[in-house]
PDB file of C-alpha atoms in Angstrom:
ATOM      1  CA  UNK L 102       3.252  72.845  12.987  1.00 68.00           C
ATOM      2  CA  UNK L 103       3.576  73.190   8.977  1.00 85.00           C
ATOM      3  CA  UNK L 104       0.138  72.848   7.344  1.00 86.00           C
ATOM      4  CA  UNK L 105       1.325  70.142   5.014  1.00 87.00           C
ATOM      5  CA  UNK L 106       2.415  67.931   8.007  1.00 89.00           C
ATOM      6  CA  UNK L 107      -0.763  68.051   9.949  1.00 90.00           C
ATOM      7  CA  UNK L 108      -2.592  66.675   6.337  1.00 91.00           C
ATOM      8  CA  UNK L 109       0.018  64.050   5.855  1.00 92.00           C
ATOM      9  CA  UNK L 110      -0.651  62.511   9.647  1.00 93.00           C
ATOM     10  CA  UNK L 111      -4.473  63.207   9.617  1.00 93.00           C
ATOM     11  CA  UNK L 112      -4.359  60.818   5.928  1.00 94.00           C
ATOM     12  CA  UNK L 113      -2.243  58.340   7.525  1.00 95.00           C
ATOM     13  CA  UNK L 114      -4.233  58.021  10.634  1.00 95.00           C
ATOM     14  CA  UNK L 115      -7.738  57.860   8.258  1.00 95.00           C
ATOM     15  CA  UNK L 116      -5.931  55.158   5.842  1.00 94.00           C
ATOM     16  CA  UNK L 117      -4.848  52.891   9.422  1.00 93.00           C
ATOM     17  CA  UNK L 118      -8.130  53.563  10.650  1.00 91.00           C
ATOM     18  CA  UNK L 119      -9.998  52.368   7.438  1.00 89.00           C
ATOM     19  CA  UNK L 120      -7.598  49.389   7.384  1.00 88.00           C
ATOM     20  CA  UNK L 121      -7.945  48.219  10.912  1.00 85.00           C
ATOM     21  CA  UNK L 122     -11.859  48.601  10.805  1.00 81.00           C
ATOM     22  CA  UNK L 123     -11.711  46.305   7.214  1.00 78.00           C
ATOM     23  CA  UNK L 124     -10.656  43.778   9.100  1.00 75.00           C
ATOM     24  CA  UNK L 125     -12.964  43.692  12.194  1.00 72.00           C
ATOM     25  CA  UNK L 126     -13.885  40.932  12.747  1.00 65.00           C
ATOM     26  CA  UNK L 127     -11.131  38.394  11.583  1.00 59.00           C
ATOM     27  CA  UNK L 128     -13.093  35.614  11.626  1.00 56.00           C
ATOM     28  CA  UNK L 129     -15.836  36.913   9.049  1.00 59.00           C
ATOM     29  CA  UNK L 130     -13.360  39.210   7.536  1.00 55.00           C
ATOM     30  CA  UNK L 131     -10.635  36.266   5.766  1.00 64.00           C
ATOM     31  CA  UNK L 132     -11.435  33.840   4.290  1.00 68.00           C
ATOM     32  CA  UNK L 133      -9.510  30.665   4.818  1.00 69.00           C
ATOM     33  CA  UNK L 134      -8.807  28.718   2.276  1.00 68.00           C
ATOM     34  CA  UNK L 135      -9.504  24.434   2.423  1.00 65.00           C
ATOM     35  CA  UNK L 136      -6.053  24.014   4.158  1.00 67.00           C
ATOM     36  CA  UNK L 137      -6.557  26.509   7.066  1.00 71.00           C
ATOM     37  CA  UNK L 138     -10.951  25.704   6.908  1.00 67.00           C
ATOM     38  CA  UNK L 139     -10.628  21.681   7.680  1.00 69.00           C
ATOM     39  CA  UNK L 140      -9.064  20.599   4.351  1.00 67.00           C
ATOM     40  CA  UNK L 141      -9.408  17.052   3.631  1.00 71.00           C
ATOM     41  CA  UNK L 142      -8.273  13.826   5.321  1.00 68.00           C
ATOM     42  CA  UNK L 143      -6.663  11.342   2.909  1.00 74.00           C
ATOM     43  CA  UNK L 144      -5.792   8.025   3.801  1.00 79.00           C
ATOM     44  CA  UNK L 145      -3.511   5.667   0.854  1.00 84.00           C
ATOM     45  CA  UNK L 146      -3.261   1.948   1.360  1.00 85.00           C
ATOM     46  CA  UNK L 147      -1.683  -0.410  -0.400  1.00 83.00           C
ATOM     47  CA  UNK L 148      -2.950  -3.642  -0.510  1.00 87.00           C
ATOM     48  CA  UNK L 149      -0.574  -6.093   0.290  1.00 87.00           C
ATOM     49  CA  UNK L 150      -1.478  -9.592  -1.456  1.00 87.00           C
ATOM     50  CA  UNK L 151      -2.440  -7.859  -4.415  1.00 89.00           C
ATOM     51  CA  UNK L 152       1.058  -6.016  -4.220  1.00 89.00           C
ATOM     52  CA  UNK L 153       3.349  -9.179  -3.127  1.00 89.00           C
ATOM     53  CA  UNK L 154       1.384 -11.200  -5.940  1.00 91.00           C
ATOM     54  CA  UNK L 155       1.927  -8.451  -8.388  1.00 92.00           C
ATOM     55  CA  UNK L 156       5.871  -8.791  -7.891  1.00 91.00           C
ATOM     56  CA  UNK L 157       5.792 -12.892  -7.373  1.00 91.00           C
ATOM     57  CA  UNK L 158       3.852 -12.717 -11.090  1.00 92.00           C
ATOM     58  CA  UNK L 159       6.390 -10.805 -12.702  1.00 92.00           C
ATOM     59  CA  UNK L 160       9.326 -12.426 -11.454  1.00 91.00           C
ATOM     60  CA  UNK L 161       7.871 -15.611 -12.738  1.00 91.00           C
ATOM     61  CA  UNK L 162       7.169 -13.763 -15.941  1.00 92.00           C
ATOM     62  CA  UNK L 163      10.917 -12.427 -15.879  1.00 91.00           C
ATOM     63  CA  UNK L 164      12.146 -16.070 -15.487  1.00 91.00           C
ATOM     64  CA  UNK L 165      10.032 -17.257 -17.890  1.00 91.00           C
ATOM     65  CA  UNK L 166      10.555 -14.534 -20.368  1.00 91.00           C
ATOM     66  CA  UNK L 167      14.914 -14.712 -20.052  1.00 90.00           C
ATOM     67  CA  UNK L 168      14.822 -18.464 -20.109  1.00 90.00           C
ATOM     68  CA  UNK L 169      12.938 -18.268 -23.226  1.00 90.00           C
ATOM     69  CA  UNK L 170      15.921 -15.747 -24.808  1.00 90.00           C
ATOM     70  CA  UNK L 171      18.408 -18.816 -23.958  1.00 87.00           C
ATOM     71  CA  UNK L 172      16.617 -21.375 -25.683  1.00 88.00           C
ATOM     72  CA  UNK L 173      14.804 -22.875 -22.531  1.00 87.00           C
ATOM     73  CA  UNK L 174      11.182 -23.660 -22.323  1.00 87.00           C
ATOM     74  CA  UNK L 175       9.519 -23.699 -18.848  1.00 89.00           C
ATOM     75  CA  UNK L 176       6.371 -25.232 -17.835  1.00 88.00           C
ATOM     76  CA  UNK L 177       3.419 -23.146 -15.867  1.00 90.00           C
ATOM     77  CA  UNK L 178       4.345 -21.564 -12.768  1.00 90.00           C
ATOM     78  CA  UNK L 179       1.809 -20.873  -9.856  1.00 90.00           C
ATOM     79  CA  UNK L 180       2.237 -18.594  -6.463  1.00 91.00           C
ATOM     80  CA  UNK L 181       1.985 -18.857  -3.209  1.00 89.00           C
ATOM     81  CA  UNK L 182       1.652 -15.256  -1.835  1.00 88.00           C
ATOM     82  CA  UNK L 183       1.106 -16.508   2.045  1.00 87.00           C
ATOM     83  CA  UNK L 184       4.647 -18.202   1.602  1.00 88.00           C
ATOM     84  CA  UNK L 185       6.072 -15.410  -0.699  1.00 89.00           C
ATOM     85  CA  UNK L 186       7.514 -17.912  -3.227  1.00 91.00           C
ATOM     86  CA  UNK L 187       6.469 -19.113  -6.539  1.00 92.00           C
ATOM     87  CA  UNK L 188       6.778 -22.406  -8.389  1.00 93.00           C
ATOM     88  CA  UNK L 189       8.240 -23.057 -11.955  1.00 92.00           C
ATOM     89  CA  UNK L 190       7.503 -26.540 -13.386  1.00 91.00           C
ATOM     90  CA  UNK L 191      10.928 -27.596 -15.036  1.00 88.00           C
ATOM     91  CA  UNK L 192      10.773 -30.635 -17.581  1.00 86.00           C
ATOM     92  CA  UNK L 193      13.236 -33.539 -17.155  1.00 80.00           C
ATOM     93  CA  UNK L 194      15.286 -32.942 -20.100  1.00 83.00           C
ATOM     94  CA  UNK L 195      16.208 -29.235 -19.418  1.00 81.00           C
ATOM     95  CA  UNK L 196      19.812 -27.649 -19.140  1.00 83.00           C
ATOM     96  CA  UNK L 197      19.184 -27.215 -15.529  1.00 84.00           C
ATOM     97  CA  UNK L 198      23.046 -25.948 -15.449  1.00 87.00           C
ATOM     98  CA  UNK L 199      21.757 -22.842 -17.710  1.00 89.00           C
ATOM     99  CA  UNK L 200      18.283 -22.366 -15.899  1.00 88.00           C
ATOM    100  CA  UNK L 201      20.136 -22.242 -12.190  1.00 88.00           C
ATOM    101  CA  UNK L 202      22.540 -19.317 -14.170  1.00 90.00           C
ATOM    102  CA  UNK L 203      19.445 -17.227 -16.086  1.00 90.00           C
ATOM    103  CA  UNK L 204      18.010 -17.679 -12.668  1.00 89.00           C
ATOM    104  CA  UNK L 205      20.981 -16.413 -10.399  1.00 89.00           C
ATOM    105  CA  UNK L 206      21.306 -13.515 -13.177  1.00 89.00           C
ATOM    106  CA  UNK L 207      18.027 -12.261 -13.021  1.00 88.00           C
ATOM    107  CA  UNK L 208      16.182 -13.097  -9.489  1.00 88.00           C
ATOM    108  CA  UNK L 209      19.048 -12.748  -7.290  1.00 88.00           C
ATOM    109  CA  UNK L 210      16.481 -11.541  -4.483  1.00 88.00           C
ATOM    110  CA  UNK L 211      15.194 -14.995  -4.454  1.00 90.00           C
ATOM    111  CA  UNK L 212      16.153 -18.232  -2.876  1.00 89.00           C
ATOM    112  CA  UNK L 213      16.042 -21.289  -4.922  1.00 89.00           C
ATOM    113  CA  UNK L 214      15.046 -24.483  -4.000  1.00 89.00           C
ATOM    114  CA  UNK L 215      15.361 -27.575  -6.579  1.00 88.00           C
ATOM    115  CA  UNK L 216      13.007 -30.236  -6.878  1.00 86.00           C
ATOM    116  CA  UNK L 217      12.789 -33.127  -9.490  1.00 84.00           C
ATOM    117  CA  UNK L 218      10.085 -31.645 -11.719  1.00 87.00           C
ATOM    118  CA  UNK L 219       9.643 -28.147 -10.163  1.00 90.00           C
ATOM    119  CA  UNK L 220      11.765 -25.433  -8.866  1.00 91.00           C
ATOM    120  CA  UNK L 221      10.958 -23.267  -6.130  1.00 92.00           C
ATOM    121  CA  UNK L 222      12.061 -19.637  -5.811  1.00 93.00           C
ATOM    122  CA  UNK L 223      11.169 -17.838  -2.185  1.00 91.00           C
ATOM    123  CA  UNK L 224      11.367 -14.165  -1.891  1.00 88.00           C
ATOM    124  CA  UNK L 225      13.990 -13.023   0.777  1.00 82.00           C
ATOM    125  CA  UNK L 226      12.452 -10.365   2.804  1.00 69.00           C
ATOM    126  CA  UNK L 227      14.146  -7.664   4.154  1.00 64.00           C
ATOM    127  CA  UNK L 228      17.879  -8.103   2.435  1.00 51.00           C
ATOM    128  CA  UNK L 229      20.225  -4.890   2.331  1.00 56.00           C
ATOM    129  CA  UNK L 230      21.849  -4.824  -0.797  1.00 49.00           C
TER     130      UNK L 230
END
């Protein structure tokens, strides 16, 4: 064989020999990074009443706040998050004919029930829209 060939496999072989003997052992040779070492364990939760209050608050807010753009004045409104419904005090003299439509228009995820001095709005759960 050619002289030049015999250097060219005797360097290969050394530089695959140096690289295979870099990485003996694996397991002290890499280093794994946090995902491949144990990483962490995360765990989110949401807490629930906190959540379903959250939204029952603002939709009372919402009602509140558009009935106020038309010119209507509600009283306080307090929730119920076990029952998922709020209740909006409504005083006697009120264009209840205005409040059912700023109602309809703006919490149409909610059931309303009408009482003499309050109204009652329960969330529907679950509705495909």
């Amino acid at each position: 064989m050619d002289r030049k060939l015999m250097w060219r496999i005797a360097l290969i072989v050394v530089v695959v020999g140096v690289a295979a003997w870099s990485l003996y052992p694996p397991a002290e040779a890499i280093n794994y990074g946090l995902d491949l070492s144990g990483g962490i364990h995360l765990v989110l939760q949401v807490q629930t009443d906190d959540a379903i209050k959250a939204e029952l608050d603002d939709a009372a807010l919402r009602l509140s706040s558009q009935a106020a753009d038309k010119g209507i004045t509600l009283g306080a409104s307090t929730v119920d998050v076990e029952g998922l419904r709020f209740r909006v005090e409504v005083p006697g003299e009120l264009d209840r004919d205005a409040l059912r439509d700023v109602a309809s228009s703006y919490l149409p995820e909610y059931d309303l029930s009408v009482g003499a001095s309050e109204w009652t709005f329960n969330f529907q759960a679950n509705v495909e829209r």
